[in-house]
PDB file of C-alpha atoms in Angstrom:
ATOM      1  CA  UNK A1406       0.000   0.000   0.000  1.00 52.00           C
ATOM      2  CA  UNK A1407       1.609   3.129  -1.210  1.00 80.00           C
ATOM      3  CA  UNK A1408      -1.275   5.508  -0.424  1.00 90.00           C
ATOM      4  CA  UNK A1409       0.561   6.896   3.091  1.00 87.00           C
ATOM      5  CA  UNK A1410       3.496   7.417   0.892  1.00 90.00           C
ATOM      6  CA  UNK A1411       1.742   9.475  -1.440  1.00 92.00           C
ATOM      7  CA  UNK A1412       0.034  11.559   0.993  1.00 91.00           C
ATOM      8  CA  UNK A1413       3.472  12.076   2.408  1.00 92.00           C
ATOM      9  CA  UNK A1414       4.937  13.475  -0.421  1.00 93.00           C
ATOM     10  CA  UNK A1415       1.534  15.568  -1.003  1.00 93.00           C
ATOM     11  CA  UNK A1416       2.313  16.574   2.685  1.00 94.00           C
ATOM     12  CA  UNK A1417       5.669  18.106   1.500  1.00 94.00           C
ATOM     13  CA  UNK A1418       5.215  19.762  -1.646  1.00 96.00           C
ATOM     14  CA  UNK A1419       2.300  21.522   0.558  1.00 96.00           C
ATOM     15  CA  UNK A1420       5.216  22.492   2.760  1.00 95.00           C
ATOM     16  CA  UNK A1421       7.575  23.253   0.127  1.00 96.00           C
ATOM     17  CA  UNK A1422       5.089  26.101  -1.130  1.00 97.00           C
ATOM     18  CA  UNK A1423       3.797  27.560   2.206  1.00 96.00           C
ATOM     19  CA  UNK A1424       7.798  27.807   2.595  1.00 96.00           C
ATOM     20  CA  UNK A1425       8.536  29.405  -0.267  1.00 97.00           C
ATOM     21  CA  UNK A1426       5.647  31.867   0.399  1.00 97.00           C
ATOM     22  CA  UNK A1427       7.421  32.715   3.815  1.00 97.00           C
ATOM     23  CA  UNK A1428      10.410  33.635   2.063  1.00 97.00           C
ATOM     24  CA  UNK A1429       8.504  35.676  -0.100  1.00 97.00           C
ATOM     25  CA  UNK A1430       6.993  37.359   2.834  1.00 96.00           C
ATOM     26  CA  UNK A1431      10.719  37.477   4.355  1.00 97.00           C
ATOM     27  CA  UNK A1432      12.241  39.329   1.578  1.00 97.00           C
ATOM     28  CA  UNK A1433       9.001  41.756   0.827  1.00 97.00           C
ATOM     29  CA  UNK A1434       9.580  42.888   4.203  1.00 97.00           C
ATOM     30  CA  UNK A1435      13.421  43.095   3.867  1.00 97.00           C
ATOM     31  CA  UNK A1436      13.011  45.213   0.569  1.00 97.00           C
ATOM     32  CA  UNK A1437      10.635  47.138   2.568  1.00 97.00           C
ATOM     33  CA  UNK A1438      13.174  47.716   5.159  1.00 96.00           C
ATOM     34  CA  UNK A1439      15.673  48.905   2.498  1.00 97.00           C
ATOM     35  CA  UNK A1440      13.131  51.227   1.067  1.00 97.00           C
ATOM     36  CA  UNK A1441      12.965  52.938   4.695  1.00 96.00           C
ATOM     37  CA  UNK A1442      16.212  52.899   5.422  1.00 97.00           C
ATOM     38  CA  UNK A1443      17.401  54.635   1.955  1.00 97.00           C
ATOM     39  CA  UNK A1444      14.292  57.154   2.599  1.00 96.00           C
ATOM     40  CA  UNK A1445      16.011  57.939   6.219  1.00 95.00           C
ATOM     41  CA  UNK A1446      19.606  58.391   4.080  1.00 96.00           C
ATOM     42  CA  UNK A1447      18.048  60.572   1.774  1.00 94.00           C
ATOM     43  CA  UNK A1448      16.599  62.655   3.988  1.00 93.00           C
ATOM     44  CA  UNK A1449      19.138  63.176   6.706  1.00 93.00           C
ATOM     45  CA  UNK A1450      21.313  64.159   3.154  1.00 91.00           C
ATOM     46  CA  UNK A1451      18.761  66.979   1.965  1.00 89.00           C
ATOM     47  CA  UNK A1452      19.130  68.133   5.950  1.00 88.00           C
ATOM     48  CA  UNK A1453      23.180  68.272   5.750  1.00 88.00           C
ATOM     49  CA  UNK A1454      22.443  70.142   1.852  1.00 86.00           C
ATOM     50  CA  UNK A1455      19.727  72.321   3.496  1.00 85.00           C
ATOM     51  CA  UNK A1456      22.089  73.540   6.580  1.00 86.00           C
ATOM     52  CA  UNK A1457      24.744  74.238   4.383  1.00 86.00           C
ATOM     53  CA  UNK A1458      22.853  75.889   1.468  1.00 83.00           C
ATOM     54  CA  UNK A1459      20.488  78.352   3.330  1.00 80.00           C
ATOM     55  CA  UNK A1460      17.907  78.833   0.489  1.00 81.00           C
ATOM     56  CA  UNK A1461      17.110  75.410   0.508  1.00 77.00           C
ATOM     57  CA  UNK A1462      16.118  75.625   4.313  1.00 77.00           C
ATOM     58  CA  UNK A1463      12.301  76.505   3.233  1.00 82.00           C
ATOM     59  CA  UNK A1464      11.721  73.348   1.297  1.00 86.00           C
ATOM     60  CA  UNK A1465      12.538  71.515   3.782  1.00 85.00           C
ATOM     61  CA  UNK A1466       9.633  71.293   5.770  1.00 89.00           C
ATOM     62  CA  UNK A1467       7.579  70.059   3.226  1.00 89.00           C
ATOM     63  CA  UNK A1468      10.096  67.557   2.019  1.00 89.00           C
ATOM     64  CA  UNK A1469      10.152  66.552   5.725  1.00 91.00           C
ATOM     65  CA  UNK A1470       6.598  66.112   5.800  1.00 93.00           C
ATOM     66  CA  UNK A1471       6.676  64.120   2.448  1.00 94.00           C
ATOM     67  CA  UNK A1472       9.158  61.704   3.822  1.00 94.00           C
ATOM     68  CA  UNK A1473       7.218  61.260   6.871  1.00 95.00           C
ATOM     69  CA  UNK A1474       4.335  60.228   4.796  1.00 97.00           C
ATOM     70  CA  UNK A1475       6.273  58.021   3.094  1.00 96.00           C
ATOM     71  CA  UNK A1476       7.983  56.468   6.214  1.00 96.00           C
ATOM     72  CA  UNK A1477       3.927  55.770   7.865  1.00 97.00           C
ATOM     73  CA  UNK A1478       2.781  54.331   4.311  1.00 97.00           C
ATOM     74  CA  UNK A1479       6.513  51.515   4.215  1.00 96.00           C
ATOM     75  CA  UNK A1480       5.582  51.372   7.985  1.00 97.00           C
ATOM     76  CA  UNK A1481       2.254  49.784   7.293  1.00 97.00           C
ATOM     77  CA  UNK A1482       3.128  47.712   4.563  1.00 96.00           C
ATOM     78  CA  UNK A1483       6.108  46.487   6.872  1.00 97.00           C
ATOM     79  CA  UNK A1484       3.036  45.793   9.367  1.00 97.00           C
ATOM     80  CA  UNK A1485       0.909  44.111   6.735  1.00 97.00           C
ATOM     81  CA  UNK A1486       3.554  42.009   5.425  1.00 97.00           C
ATOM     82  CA  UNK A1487       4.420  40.545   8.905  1.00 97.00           C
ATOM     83  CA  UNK A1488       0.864  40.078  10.123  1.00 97.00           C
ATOM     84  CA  UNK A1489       0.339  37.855   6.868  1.00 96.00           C
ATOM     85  CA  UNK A1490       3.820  36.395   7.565  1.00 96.00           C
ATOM     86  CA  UNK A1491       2.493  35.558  10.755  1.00 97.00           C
ATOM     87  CA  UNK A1492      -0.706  33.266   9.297  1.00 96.00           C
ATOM     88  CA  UNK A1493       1.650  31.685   6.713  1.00 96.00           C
ATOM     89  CA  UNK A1494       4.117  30.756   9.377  1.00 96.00           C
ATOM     90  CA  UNK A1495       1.086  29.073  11.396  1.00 97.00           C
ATOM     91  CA  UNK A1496       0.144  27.350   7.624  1.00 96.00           C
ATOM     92  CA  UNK A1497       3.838  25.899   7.621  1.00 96.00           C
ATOM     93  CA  UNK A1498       3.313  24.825  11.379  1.00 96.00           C
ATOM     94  CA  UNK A1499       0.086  22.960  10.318  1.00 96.00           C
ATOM     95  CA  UNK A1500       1.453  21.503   7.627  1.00 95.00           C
ATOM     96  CA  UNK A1501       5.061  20.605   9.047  1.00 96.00           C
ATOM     97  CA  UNK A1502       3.092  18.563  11.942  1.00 96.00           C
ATOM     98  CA  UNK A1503       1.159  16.810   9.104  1.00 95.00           C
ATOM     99  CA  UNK A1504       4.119  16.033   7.038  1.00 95.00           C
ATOM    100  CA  UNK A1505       5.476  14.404  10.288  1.00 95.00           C
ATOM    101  CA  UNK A1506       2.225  12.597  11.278  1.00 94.00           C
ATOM    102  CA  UNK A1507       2.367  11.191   7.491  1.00 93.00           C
ATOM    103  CA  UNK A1508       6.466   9.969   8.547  1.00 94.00           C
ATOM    104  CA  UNK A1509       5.555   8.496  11.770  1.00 95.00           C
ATOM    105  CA  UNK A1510       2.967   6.531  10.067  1.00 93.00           C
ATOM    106  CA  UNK A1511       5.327   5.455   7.628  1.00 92.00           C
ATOM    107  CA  UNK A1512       7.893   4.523  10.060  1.00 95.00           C
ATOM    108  CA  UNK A1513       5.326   2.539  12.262  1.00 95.00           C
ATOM    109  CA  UNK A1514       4.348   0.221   9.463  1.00 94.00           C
ATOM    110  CA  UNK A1515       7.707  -0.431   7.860  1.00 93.00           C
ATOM    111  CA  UNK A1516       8.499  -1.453  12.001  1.00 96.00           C
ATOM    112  CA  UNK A1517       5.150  -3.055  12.054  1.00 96.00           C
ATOM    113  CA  UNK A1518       6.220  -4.800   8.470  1.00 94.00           C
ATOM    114  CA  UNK A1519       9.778  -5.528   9.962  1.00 95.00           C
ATOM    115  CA  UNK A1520       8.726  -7.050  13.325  1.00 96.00           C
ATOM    116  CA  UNK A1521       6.026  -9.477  11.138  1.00 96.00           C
ATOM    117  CA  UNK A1522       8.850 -10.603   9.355  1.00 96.00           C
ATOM    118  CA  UNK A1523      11.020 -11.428  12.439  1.00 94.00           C
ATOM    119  CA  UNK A1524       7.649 -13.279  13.594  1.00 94.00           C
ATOM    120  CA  UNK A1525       7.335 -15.108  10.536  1.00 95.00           C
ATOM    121  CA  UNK A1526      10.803 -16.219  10.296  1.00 92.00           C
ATOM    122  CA  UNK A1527      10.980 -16.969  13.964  1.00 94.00           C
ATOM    123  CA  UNK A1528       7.741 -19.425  13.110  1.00 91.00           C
ATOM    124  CA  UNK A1529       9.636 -20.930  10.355  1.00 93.00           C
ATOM    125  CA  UNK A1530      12.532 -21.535  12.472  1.00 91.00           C
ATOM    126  CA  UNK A1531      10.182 -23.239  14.789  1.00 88.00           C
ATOM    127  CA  UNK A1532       8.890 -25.609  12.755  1.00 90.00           C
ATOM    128  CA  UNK A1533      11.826 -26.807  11.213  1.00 87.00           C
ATOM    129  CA  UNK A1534      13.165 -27.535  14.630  1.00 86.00           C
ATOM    130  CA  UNK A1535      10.397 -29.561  15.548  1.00 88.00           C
ATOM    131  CA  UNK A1536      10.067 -31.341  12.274  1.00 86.00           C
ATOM    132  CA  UNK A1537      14.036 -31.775  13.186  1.00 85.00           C
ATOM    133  CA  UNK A1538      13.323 -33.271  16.255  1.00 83.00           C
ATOM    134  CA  UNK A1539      10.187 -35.407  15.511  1.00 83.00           C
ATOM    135  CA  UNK A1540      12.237 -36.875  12.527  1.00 80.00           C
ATOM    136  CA  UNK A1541      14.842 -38.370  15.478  1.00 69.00           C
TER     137      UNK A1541
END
């Protein structure tokens, strides 16, 4: 009966893809991450050009304010990337436990198999002996 193998292998490529979907979660947030970070380089740059070129001082405010804006709006994707992360990470919980439910399954019957075999060689064993010994 192969049908616990196949369900273990269904088991894994189910895995396989709610893995790869973390890491796709993982590196939309990292990119995410970037973003923010090169907005924060950018702007502490137009602040250094801004000190030392006085008549860009008045722009700054509102460039401030646009980078702030941008900083909220990564912010909440960041959020909204890492809540889903979150319910894919419980997906490849559920679906690691089954893949190992599906193994230990596996592993009982091949012992099961393996221990039948022992009995029925044992039983062999047995009765040549006694046909051994009722032949003297």
């Amino acid at each position: 009966m192969r049908t616990l193998e196949t369900l273990q292998k269904l088991a894994q490529r189910r895995l396989d893809e709610v893995t790869l979907e973390v890491a796709s979660a993982t590196a939309r947030i990292a990119e995410a991450r970037e973003e923010m970070e090169e907005l924060r380089r950018r702007e502490r740059a137009e602040i250094a050009a801004a000190m030392s070129h006085p008549e860009f001082y008045g722009s700054l405010p509102a460039f401030r304010g646009r980078v702030a804006e941008k900083s909220r709006a990564l912010q909440t994707r960041i959020d909204e990337i890492e809540a889903s992360l979150q319910l894919v990470r419980a997906r490849q919980a559920d679906a690691y436990r089954e893949k190992s439910k599906f193994e230990q399954l596996i592993e009982t019957r091949a012992i099961r198999a393996a221990e039948e075999e022992a009995a029925r060689d044992q039983a062999r064993l047995d009765e040549a002996a006694i046909s051994r010994a009722n032949r003297t």
